[in-house]
mmCIF file of C-alpha atoms in Angstrom:
data_model
loop_
_atom_site.group_PDB
_atom_site.id
_atom_site.type_symbol
_atom_site.label_atom_id
_atom_site.label_comp_id
_atom_site.label_asym_id
_atom_site.label_seq_id
_atom_site.Cartn_x
_atom_site.Cartn_y
_atom_site.Cartn_z
ATOM 1 C CA MET A 1 -15.336 194.553 -35.409
ATOM 2 C CA ALA A 2 -13.579 191.217 -35.707
ATOM 3 C CA PRO A 3 -12.822 188.721 -34.203
ATOM 4 C CA LEU A 4 -16.377 187.538 -34.763
ATOM 5 C CA ASP A 5 -18.728 185.920 -32.275
ATOM 6 C CA LEU A 6 -18.844 182.533 -33.964
ATOM 7 C CA THR A 7 -21.337 180.684 -31.799
ATOM 8 C CA GLY A 8 -23.560 183.756 -31.693
ATOM 9 C CA MET A 9 -23.607 183.961 -35.474
ATOM 10 C CA PHE A 10 -23.765 180.331 -36.559
ATOM 11 C CA GLY A 11 -24.761 178.378 -33.440
ATOM 12 C CA VAL A 12 -22.689 175.555 -31.984
ATOM 13 C CA THR A 13 -23.006 173.270 -35.012
ATOM 14 C CA GLY A 14 -22.204 176.130 -37.360
ATOM 15 C CA SER A 15 -19.071 177.015 -35.419
ATOM 16 C CA TYR A 16 -17.989 173.365 -35.555
ATOM 17 C CA LEU A 17 -18.328 173.444 -39.338
ATOM 18 C CA VAL A 18 -16.232 176.615 -39.514
ATOM 19 C CA TYR A 19 -13.425 174.893 -37.571
ATOM 20 C CA ILE A 20 -13.573 171.810 -39.773
ATOM 21 C CA GLY A 21 -13.455 174.131 -42.808
ATOM 22 C CA ILE A 22 -10.412 176.026 -41.523
ATOM 23 C CA GLY A 23 -8.715 172.718 -40.733
ATOM 24 C CA PHE A 24 -9.572 171.432 -44.210
ATOM 25 C CA CYS A 25 -7.843 174.399 -45.880
ATOM 26 C CA PHE A 26 -4.875 174.017 -43.522
ATOM 27 C CA GLY A 27 -4.465 170.308 -44.293
ATOM 28 C CA PHE A 28 -5.009 170.812 -48.028
ATOM 29 C CA ILE A 29 -2.282 173.457 -48.198
ATOM 30 C CA LEU A 30 0.166 171.393 -46.108
ATOM 31 C CA GLU A 31 -0.222 168.361 -48.370
ATOM 32 C CA SER A 32 -0.083 170.425 -51.558
ATOM 33 C CA SER A 33 3.131 172.071 -50.357
ATOM 34 C CA GLY A 34 4.834 168.703 -49.907
ATOM 35 C CA PHE A 35 4.525 168.542 -46.130
ATOM 36 C CA GLY A 36 3.114 165.018 -46.163
ATOM 37 C CA ASP A 37 6.579 163.755 -47.149
ATOM 38 C CA SER A 38 9.054 163.399 -44.262
ATOM 39 C CA ARG A 39 12.036 163.454 -46.635
ATOM 40 C CA ARG A 40 11.153 166.936 -47.843
ATOM 41 C CA LEU A 41 10.658 168.165 -44.270
ATOM 42 C CA ALA A 42 13.917 166.684 -42.937
ATOM 43 C CA ALA A 43 15.733 168.084 -46.001
ATOM 44 C CA GLN A 44 15.387 171.521 -44.390
ATOM 45 C CA PHE A 45 17.981 170.553 -41.793
ATOM 46 C CA TYR A 46 20.514 169.567 -44.497
ATOM 47 C CA PHE A 47 19.791 172.634 -46.674
ATOM 48 C CA SER A 48 18.964 170.308 -49.574
ATOM 49 C CA GLU A 49 15.385 171.594 -49.730
ATOM 50 C CA LEU A 50 14.134 174.726 -47.988
ATOM 51 C CA ARG A 51 10.377 174.222 -48.222
ATOM 52 C CA VAL A 52 9.826 174.297 -44.457
ATOM 53 C CA LEU A 53 11.514 177.670 -44.087
ATOM 54 C CA LYS A 54 9.862 179.177 -47.161
ATOM 55 C CA VAL A 55 6.313 178.017 -46.399
ATOM 56 C CA MET A 56 6.519 178.816 -42.680
ATOM 57 C CA PHE A 57 8.008 182.262 -42.932
ATOM 58 C CA THR A 58 5.916 183.304 -45.925
ATOM 59 C CA ALA A 59 2.832 182.245 -43.961
ATOM 60 C CA ILE A 60 3.959 184.109 -40.842
ATOM 61 C CA VAL A 61 4.742 187.279 -42.798
ATOM 62 C CA VAL A 62 1.492 187.245 -44.803
ATOM 63 C CA ALA A 63 -0.681 186.530 -41.748
ATOM 64 C CA MET A 64 1.187 189.131 -39.686
ATOM 65 C CA LEU A 65 0.782 191.837 -42.339
ATOM 66 C CA LEU A 66 -2.927 191.068 -42.758
ATOM 67 C CA VAL A 67 -3.514 191.085 -38.994
ATOM 68 C CA PHE A 68 -1.770 194.423 -38.529
ATOM 69 C CA TRP A 69 -3.306 196.065 -41.599
ATOM 70 C CA ALA A 70 -6.755 194.924 -40.508
ATOM 71 C CA SER A 71 -6.055 196.325 -37.031
ATOM 72 C CA ALA A 72 -4.772 199.617 -38.431
ATOM 73 C CA LEU A 73 -7.941 199.946 -40.528
ATOM 74 C CA GLY A 74 -10.060 199.324 -37.445
ATOM 75 C CA LEU A 75 -11.485 196.058 -38.808
ATOM 76 C CA LEU A 76 -9.864 193.834 -36.205
ATOM 77 C CA ASP A 77 -9.153 194.316 -32.509
ATOM 78 C CA TYR A 78 -5.612 193.024 -31.884
ATOM 79 C CA ASP A 79 -6.194 193.156 -28.112
ATOM 80 C CA GLU A 80 -9.005 190.628 -28.469
ATOM 81 C CA LEU A 81 -6.840 188.097 -30.329
ATOM 82 C CA MET A 82 -5.548 185.066 -28.464
ATOM 83 C CA VAL A 83 -1.842 185.757 -28.488
ATOM 84 C CA LYS A 84 -0.064 182.718 -27.041
ATOM 85 C CA HIS A 85 1.088 183.534 -23.532
ATOM 86 C CA THR A 86 4.765 183.173 -22.741
ATOM 87 C CA TRP A 87 6.254 180.633 -20.352
ATOM 88 C CA LEU A 88 9.787 181.270 -21.543
ATOM 89 C CA TRP A 89 11.856 178.306 -20.344
ATOM 90 C CA PRO A 90 9.283 175.530 -20.687
ATOM 91 C CA GLY A 91 8.798 176.808 -24.251
ATOM 92 C CA ILE A 92 12.502 176.775 -25.036
ATOM 93 C CA VAL A 93 13.165 173.353 -23.496
ATOM 94 C CA GLY A 94 10.039 171.921 -25.147
ATOM 95 C CA GLY A 95 11.152 173.451 -28.447
ATOM 96 C CA LEU A 96 14.598 171.870 -28.227
ATOM 97 C CA ILE A 97 13.047 168.452 -27.509
ATOM 98 C CA MET A 98 10.741 168.949 -30.479
ATOM 99 C CA GLY A 99 13.625 169.897 -32.749
ATOM 100 C CA VAL A 100 15.266 166.588 -31.849
ATOM 101 C CA GLY A 101 11.956 164.789 -32.415
ATOM 102 C CA PHE A 102 11.612 166.532 -35.774
ATOM 103 C CA ILE A 103 14.985 165.407 -37.170
ATOM 104 C CA LEU A 104 14.595 161.851 -35.826
ATOM 105 C CA GLY A 105 10.921 161.436 -36.694
ATOM 106 C CA GLY A 106 10.686 163.512 -39.863
ATOM 107 C CA TYR A 107 7.407 165.237 -39.021
ATOM 108 C CA CYS A 108 5.789 167.704 -36.698
ATOM 109 C CA PRO A 109 2.319 167.055 -35.259
ATOM 110 C CA GLY A 110 0.310 168.768 -38.022
ATOM 111 C CA THR A 111 2.295 167.287 -40.890
ATOM 112 C CA SER A 112 2.037 163.788 -39.401
ATOM 113 C CA LEU A 113 -1.762 164.111 -39.558
ATOM 114 C CA VAL A 114 -1.570 164.920 -43.264
ATOM 115 C CA SER A 115 0.943 162.137 -43.851
ATOM 116 C CA THR A 116 -1.278 159.645 -42.034
ATOM 117 C CA ALA A 117 -4.314 160.828 -44.025
ATOM 118 C CA THR A 118 -2.445 159.976 -47.245
ATOM 119 C CA LEU A 119 -1.550 156.529 -45.846
ATOM 120 C CA LYS A 120 2.159 157.031 -45.230
ATOM 121 C CA ILE A 121 3.230 154.376 -42.751
ATOM 122 C CA ASP A 122 6.063 156.471 -41.283
ATOM 123 C CA GLY A 123 3.497 159.201 -40.615
ATOM 124 C CA MET A 124 1.302 156.712 -38.771
ATOM 125 C CA PHE A 125 4.187 155.527 -36.579
ATOM 126 C CA PHE A 126 5.034 159.149 -35.820
ATOM 127 C CA LEU A 127 1.426 159.973 -34.922
ATOM 128 C CA PHE A 128 1.238 156.902 -32.691
ATOM 129 C CA GLY A 129 4.463 158.024 -30.991
ATOM 130 C CA HIS A 130 2.999 161.504 -30.590
ATOM 131 C CA ILE A 131 0.014 160.024 -28.746
ATOM 132 C CA VAL A 132 2.339 158.012 -26.475
ATOM 133 C CA GLY A 133 4.341 161.205 -25.856
ATOM 134 C CA VAL A 134 1.364 163.307 -24.784
ATOM 135 C CA LEU A 135 0.133 160.535 -22.504
ATOM 136 C CA ALA A 136 3.621 160.248 -20.985
ATOM 137 C CA PHE A 137 3.589 163.991 -20.392
ATOM 138 C CA GLY A 138 0.266 163.776 -18.577
ATOM 139 C CA GLU A 139 1.696 161.083 -16.292
ATOM 140 C CA THR A 140 4.979 162.861 -15.515
ATOM 141 C CA VAL A 141 4.143 166.592 -15.449
ATOM 142 C CA GLY A 142 3.432 166.271 -11.702
ATOM 143 C CA TYR A 143 7.157 165.787 -11.078
ATOM 144 C CA PHE A 144 8.084 169.191 -12.534
ATOM 145 C CA TYR A 145 4.853 171.141 -12.267
ATOM 146 C CA GLU A 146 6.716 174.138 -10.901
ATOM 147 C CA PHE A 147 9.103 174.295 -13.844
ATOM 148 C CA TRP A 148 6.216 173.879 -16.285
ATOM 149 C CA ASN A 149 4.582 176.987 -14.814
ATOM 150 C CA SER A 150 7.774 178.975 -14.370
ATOM 151 C CA SER A 151 9.034 182.097 -16.181
ATOM 152 C CA TYR A 152 5.473 183.154 -16.940
ATOM 153 C CA LEU A 153 5.305 186.508 -18.713
ATOM 154 C CA GLY A 154 1.652 186.534 -19.794
ATOM 155 C CA ARG A 155 0.570 188.063 -23.108
ATOM 156 C CA PHE A 156 3.965 189.412 -23.992
ATOM 157 C CA THR A 157 4.710 190.680 -27.496
ATOM 158 C CA LEU A 158 7.862 191.572 -29.405
ATOM 159 C CA PRO A 159 6.971 195.305 -29.602
ATOM 160 C CA GLU A 160 6.730 195.304 -25.790
ATOM 161 C CA LEU A 161 10.003 193.391 -25.434
ATOM 162 C CA PHE A 162 11.969 195.758 -27.659
ATOM 163 C CA GLY A 163 10.040 198.901 -26.733
ATOM 164 C CA LEU A 164 9.360 199.593 -30.420
ATOM 165 C CA GLU A 165 6.293 200.582 -32.418
ATOM 166 C CA THR A 166 4.385 197.556 -33.719
ATOM 167 C CA GLY A 167 4.866 198.758 -37.292
ATOM 168 C CA VAL A 168 8.643 198.815 -36.851
ATOM 169 C CA VAL A 169 8.663 195.254 -35.502
ATOM 170 C CA VAL A 170 6.453 194.106 -38.391
ATOM 171 C CA LEU A 171 8.950 195.622 -40.823
ATOM 172 C CA LEU A 172 11.863 193.958 -38.983
ATOM 173 C CA VAL A 173 10.152 190.556 -39.181
ATOM 174 C CA VAL A 174 9.657 191.010 -42.946
ATOM 175 C CA CYS A 175 13.371 191.867 -43.263
ATOM 176 C CA LEU A 176 14.327 188.866 -41.126
ATOM 177 C CA ALA A 177 12.278 186.549 -43.356
ATOM 178 C CA LEU A 178 13.864 187.958 -46.532
ATOM 179 C CA ALA A 179 17.335 187.697 -44.992
ATOM 180 C CA MET A 180 16.698 184.060 -44.052
ATOM 181 C CA PHE A 181 15.413 183.211 -47.552
ATOM 182 C CA LEU A 182 18.548 184.750 -49.071
ATOM 183 C CA GLY A 183 20.979 183.391 -46.449
ATOM 184 C CA PHE A 184 19.680 179.827 -46.456
ATOM 185 C CA GLY A 185 19.473 179.877 -50.266
ATOM 186 C CA TRP A 186 23.080 181.038 -50.398
ATOM 187 C CA ILE A 187 24.223 178.157 -48.153
ATOM 188 C CA GLN A 188 22.166 175.751 -50.260
ATOM 189 C CA ARG A 189 23.880 176.824 -53.495
ATOM 190 C CA LEU A 190 27.244 176.684 -51.776
ATOM 191 C CA VAL A 191 26.713 173.088 -50.622
ATOM 192 C CA TYR A 192 24.652 171.618 -53.466
ATOM 193 C CA GLY A 193 25.263 174.041 -56.340
ATOM 194 C CA ARG A 194 21.510 174.359 -56.928
ATOM 195 C CA GLY A 195 18.270 175.696 -55.478
ATOM 196 C CA ASP A 196 15.243 173.641 -54.397
ATOM 197 C CA PRO A 197 14.364 170.714 -56.673
ATOM 198 C CA GLN A 198 10.852 170.801 -58.146
ATOM 199 C CA MET B 1 10.873 157.281 -59.042
ATOM 200 C CA ASN B 2 8.315 156.855 -61.752
ATOM 201 C CA ASP B 3 5.169 156.785 -59.652
ATOM 202 C CA LEU B 4 2.247 159.157 -59.842
ATOM 203 C CA SER B 5 3.603 161.400 -57.111
ATOM 204 C CA GLU B 6 6.179 162.680 -59.578
ATOM 205 C CA LYS B 7 3.558 163.570 -62.186
ATOM 206 C CA PHE B 8 1.838 166.059 -59.927
ATOM 207 C CA LYS B 9 4.314 168.567 -58.615
ATOM 208 C CA TYR B 10 4.023 170.143 -55.216
ATOM 209 C CA TRP B 11 3.082 173.796 -55.063
ATOM 210 C CA ASN B 12 5.721 176.488 -55.140
ATOM 211 C CA PRO B 13 6.538 176.935 -51.407
ATOM 212 C CA TYR B 14 6.064 180.707 -51.516
ATOM 213 C CA VAL B 15 2.583 180.226 -53.033
ATOM 214 C CA GLY B 16 1.723 177.560 -50.440
ATOM 215 C CA GLY B 17 3.082 179.772 -47.684
ATOM 216 C CA ALA B 18 1.107 182.815 -48.841
ATOM 217 C CA LEU B 19 -2.131 180.804 -48.976
ATOM 218 C CA LEU B 20 -1.395 179.372 -45.537
ATOM 219 C CA GLY B 21 -0.859 182.913 -44.288
ATOM 220 C CA VAL B 22 -4.275 183.955 -45.590
ATOM 221 C CA VAL B 23 -5.917 180.957 -43.882
ATOM 222 C CA LEU B 24 -4.080 181.759 -40.649
ATOM 223 C CA PHE B 25 -5.267 185.372 -40.849
ATOM 224 C CA LEU B 26 -8.844 184.271 -41.527
ATOM 225 C CA SER B 27 -8.639 181.958 -38.521
ATOM 226 C CA PHE B 28 -7.640 184.895 -36.304
ATOM 227 C CA PHE B 29 -10.225 187.169 -37.913
ATOM 228 C CA ILE B 30 -13.126 184.758 -37.581
ATOM 229 C CA THR B 31 -12.306 182.853 -34.385
ATOM 230 C CA SER B 32 -9.806 185.082 -32.499
ATOM 231 C CA HIS B 33 -7.152 182.363 -32.369
ATOM 232 C CA GLY B 34 -4.704 180.803 -34.811
ATOM 233 C CA LEU B 35 -4.272 177.241 -36.024
ATOM 234 C CA GLY B 36 -3.401 174.171 -33.984
ATOM 235 C CA ALA B 37 -2.604 170.485 -34.254
ATOM 236 C CA SER B 38 -0.854 168.902 -31.257
ATOM 237 C CA GLY B 39 -3.469 170.225 -28.829
ATOM 238 C CA GLY B 40 -6.154 168.365 -30.780
ATOM 239 C CA VAL B 41 -4.192 165.115 -30.778
ATOM 240 C CA ASN B 42 -3.657 165.581 -27.031
ATOM 241 C CA ARG B 43 -7.397 165.902 -26.432
ATOM 242 C CA VAL B 44 -8.176 162.768 -28.424
ATOM 243 C CA ALA B 45 -5.516 160.846 -26.474
ATOM 244 C CA VAL B 46 -6.807 162.082 -23.112
ATOM 245 C CA ALA B 47 -10.400 161.270 -24.153
ATOM 246 C CA VAL B 48 -9.381 157.655 -24.731
ATOM 247 C CA GLN B 49 -7.502 157.651 -21.424
ATOM 248 C CA ASP B 50 -10.625 159.019 -19.717
ATOM 249 C CA MET B 51 -12.685 156.134 -21.103
ATOM 250 C CA VAL B 52 -10.198 153.523 -19.854
ATOM 251 C CA VAL B 53 -9.154 154.949 -16.461
ATOM 252 C CA PRO B 54 -11.562 157.773 -15.500
ATOM 253 C CA GLU B 55 -10.633 157.743 -11.764
ATOM 254 C CA HIS B 56 -6.978 158.187 -12.624
ATOM 255 C CA VAL B 57 -7.802 161.187 -14.846
ATOM 256 C CA ASP B 58 -9.832 162.816 -12.053
ATOM 257 C CA LYS B 59 -6.938 162.473 -9.612
ATOM 258 C CA SER B 60 -4.251 164.126 -11.773
ATOM 259 C CA PRO B 61 -4.609 167.932 -11.671
ATOM 260 C CA TYR B 62 -3.267 168.308 -15.223
ATOM 261 C CA LEU B 63 -5.555 165.658 -16.725
ATOM 262 C CA ALA B 64 -8.573 166.658 -14.624
ATOM 263 C CA LYS B 65 -8.465 170.118 -16.191
ATOM 264 C CA LEU B 66 -8.848 168.499 -19.615
ATOM 265 C CA ALA B 67 -11.196 165.633 -18.858
ATOM 266 C CA GLY B 68 -12.072 165.547 -15.152
ATOM 267 C CA GLY B 69 -15.648 164.765 -14.048
ATOM 268 C CA ASP B 70 -18.141 165.695 -16.764
ATOM 269 C CA ILE B 71 -15.717 167.625 -18.945
ATOM 270 C CA ASP B 72 -15.583 166.202 -22.461
ATOM 271 C CA PRO B 73 -12.113 166.848 -23.930
ATOM 272 C CA LEU B 74 -13.470 166.327 -27.439
ATOM 273 C CA ARG B 75 -15.838 169.309 -27.300
ATOM 274 C CA HIS B 76 -13.181 171.751 -28.396
ATOM 275 C CA TRP B 77 -12.310 173.588 -31.591
ATOM 276 C CA LEU B 78 -8.869 171.934 -31.786
ATOM 277 C CA VAL B 79 -10.426 168.498 -32.160
ATOM 278 C CA LEU B 80 -12.651 169.660 -35.026
ATOM 279 C CA GLU B 81 -9.706 171.372 -36.636
ATOM 280 C CA ILE B 82 -7.559 168.239 -36.765
ATOM 281 C CA VAL B 83 -10.498 166.350 -38.282
ATOM 282 C CA GLY B 84 -10.510 169.035 -40.969
ATOM 283 C CA VAL B 85 -6.722 168.835 -41.391
ATOM 284 C CA MET B 86 -6.922 165.113 -42.057
ATOM 285 C CA LEU B 87 -9.808 165.546 -44.511
ATOM 286 C CA GLY B 88 -8.004 168.364 -46.320
ATOM 287 C CA GLY B 89 -4.748 166.438 -46.497
ATOM 288 C CA PHE B 90 -6.580 163.371 -47.743
ATOM 289 C CA PHE B 91 -8.391 165.264 -50.517
ATOM 290 C CA SER B 92 -5.254 167.051 -51.633
ATOM 291 C CA GLY B 93 -3.457 163.708 -51.838
ATOM 292 C CA LEU B 94 -6.411 162.072 -53.570
ATOM 293 C CA LEU B 95 -6.525 164.724 -56.299
ATOM 294 C CA ARG B 96 -2.809 164.238 -57.045
ATOM 295 C CA GLY B 97 -2.716 160.434 -56.709
ATOM 296 C CA ARG B 98 -0.617 160.549 -53.555
ATOM 297 C CA VAL B 99 -2.931 158.532 -51.301
ATOM 298 C CA ARG B 100 -0.964 155.294 -51.258
ATOM 299 C CA LEU B 101 0.196 152.927 -48.533
ATOM 300 C CA GLN B 102 3.962 153.514 -48.487
ATOM 301 C CA THR B 103 6.878 154.530 -46.280
ATOM 302 C CA TYR B 104 8.990 157.598 -46.936
ATOM 303 C CA HIS B 105 12.550 156.902 -45.842
ATOM 304 C CA GLY B 106 16.104 157.992 -46.542
ATOM 305 C CA PRO B 107 18.059 156.045 -49.193
ATOM 306 C CA GLN B 108 20.346 154.382 -46.625
ATOM 307 C CA ILE B 109 17.797 152.912 -44.224
ATOM 308 C CA THR B 110 15.048 150.296 -44.422
ATOM 309 C CA PRO B 111 11.358 151.040 -43.840
ATOM 310 C CA ARG B 112 11.595 149.147 -40.560
ATOM 311 C CA THR B 113 14.368 151.426 -39.260
ATOM 312 C CA ARG B 114 12.395 154.422 -40.456
ATOM 313 C CA TRP B 115 9.322 153.260 -38.493
ATOM 314 C CA ALA B 116 11.342 152.920 -35.301
ATOM 315 C CA PHE B 117 12.773 156.419 -35.622
ATOM 316 C CA ALA B 118 9.406 157.884 -36.625
ATOM 317 C CA PHE B 119 7.883 156.364 -33.494
ATOM 318 C CA ALA B 120 10.703 157.600 -31.233
ATOM 319 C CA GLY B 121 10.636 161.062 -32.815
ATOM 320 C CA GLY B 122 6.868 161.163 -32.380
ATOM 321 C CA ILE B 123 7.181 160.449 -28.651
ATOM 322 C CA LEU B 124 9.654 163.318 -28.212
ATOM 323 C CA MET B 125 7.492 165.604 -30.335
ATOM 324 C CA GLY B 126 4.357 164.832 -28.321
ATOM 325 C CA TYR B 127 6.149 165.265 -25.006
ATOM 326 C CA GLY B 128 7.884 168.478 -26.070
ATOM 327 C CA ALA B 129 4.702 169.944 -27.534
ATOM 328 C CA ARG B 130 2.899 169.601 -24.200
ATOM 329 C CA LEU B 131 5.859 171.027 -22.324
ATOM 330 C CA ALA B 132 5.951 174.001 -24.708
ATOM 331 C CA ARG B 133 2.132 174.288 -24.790
ATOM 332 C CA GLY B 134 1.959 174.082 -28.572
ATOM 333 C CA CYS B 135 3.596 172.807 -31.716
ATOM 334 C CA THR B 136 4.844 174.173 -34.996
ATOM 335 C CA SER B 137 1.274 175.181 -35.875
ATOM 336 C CA GLY B 138 -0.012 176.522 -32.584
ATOM 337 C CA GLN B 139 3.185 178.140 -31.320
ATOM 338 C CA ALA B 140 5.561 178.912 -34.185
ATOM 339 C CA LEU B 141 3.054 179.755 -36.920
ATOM 340 C CA SER B 142 0.149 181.215 -34.947
ATOM 341 C CA GLY B 143 2.072 182.815 -32.086
ATOM 342 C CA GLY B 144 4.793 183.967 -34.462
ATOM 343 C CA ALA B 145 2.360 185.844 -36.718
ATOM 344 C CA VAL B 146 0.924 187.848 -33.811
ATOM 345 C CA LEU B 147 4.408 188.520 -32.406
ATOM 346 C CA SER B 148 4.313 186.514 -29.169
ATOM 347 C CA VAL B 149 7.738 186.562 -27.505
ATOM 348 C CA GLY B 150 7.416 182.977 -26.257
ATOM 349 C CA SER B 151 6.458 181.719 -29.711
ATOM 350 C CA TRP B 152 9.536 183.273 -31.308
ATOM 351 C CA ALA B 153 11.823 181.868 -28.610
ATOM 352 C CA PHE B 154 10.143 178.495 -29.137
ATOM 353 C CA MET B 155 10.609 178.646 -32.902
ATOM 354 C CA PHE B 156 14.337 179.287 -32.656
ATOM 355 C CA ALA B 157 14.628 176.464 -30.096
ATOM 356 C CA VAL B 158 12.995 173.996 -32.522
ATOM 357 C CA PHE B 159 15.361 174.987 -35.315
ATOM 358 C CA ALA B 160 18.329 174.832 -32.907
ATOM 359 C CA GLY B 161 17.380 171.323 -31.782
ATOM 360 C CA GLY B 162 16.919 170.108 -35.361
ATOM 361 C CA TYR B 163 20.054 171.682 -36.788
ATOM 362 C CA GLY B 164 22.081 170.706 -33.717
ATOM 363 C CA LEU B 165 21.420 167.010 -34.223
ATOM 364 C CA ALA B 166 21.049 166.838 -38.023
ATOM 365 C CA TRP B 167 24.715 166.190 -38.797
ATOM 366 C CA PHE B 168 24.926 163.294 -36.333
ATOM 367 C CA VAL B 169 21.907 161.506 -37.786
ATOM 368 C CA ARG B 170 22.550 162.315 -41.456
ATOM 369 C CA ARG B 171 22.534 158.601 -42.299
ATOM 370 C CA LEU B 172 18.774 158.643 -41.650
ATOM 371 C CA TRP B 173 18.071 161.070 -44.479
ATOM 372 C CA GLN B 174 21.082 161.739 -46.673
ATOM 373 C CA PRO B 175 22.577 159.622 -49.454
ATOM 374 C CA GLY B 176 26.267 158.642 -49.409
ATOM 375 C CA THR B 177 28.440 158.199 -46.341
#
């Protein structure tokens, strides 16, 4: 049953190639979807183009459905998956800072890699800033180490939070995504009188 | 614009999103974890730091965990993944004639202004991503798909931060006043 034992199956070098391959597909899709262009990413926050929302939530929904179908069929052990652990407040504060960084800088970390790879100078400046930012974090985290490790809830999932069956939560997430596609699209037509440009 | 980038359209976002979802699922299925980006950049940065000031890295508990003593921060799947991301992005751009030295910027600002804001935004993004232990890829996308509570809280915080400030900095991106 999956997840597979990568190193056991392909050796260390083989597992490295698998990761480069997964990254290759990831980067290829990001660039092909227009995510190497900061203007199209920032446009999300003005409702003039909703690519970020559409790509992200379609990806989340598709991956979520596949993960839970595969688990239901006994092909995949959900308990063995690395579900990001929750440190609630550091995550929320970090997220807010990143939202500000996103609208000022025009990229997120992954998209700046793709932008840099296609020689966009703004992407390179962003990536350079990103490197400065992570180094600054390493130098300053000592001052708020306690906060950084606070509100730790472990491997905590939405079904546990709401006390609902996983299937119900999966269905709710699908509904949320559809509602956001419709709602954001409605605002977009209200403001610009059109949908996404090609 | 009449350059090549307009000849080759970007994918329909729902198609791109669905393919990304399949790749994300395959990543979980094959490797047990999702996708990542900022963590890989972090490891490259700390590796360089470890070459320049190794004693300093050993003394900081946070950095020592990543690169202290004999630990090589580059021997990690995240680092290989971002190499792949850059290769994949490059090939996609190459096929569509989008690999070109240029600056994307809003109609009201100069490239130079755009660079300054890209740099500043990058700093905040890097700092915030470490604080939140992940970025749009590692937290929002990967944690979101497997229903992590923290990842969903994080995702809404990113959107709140972006939407909260967007109106005030509209001159950076929007045409007109």
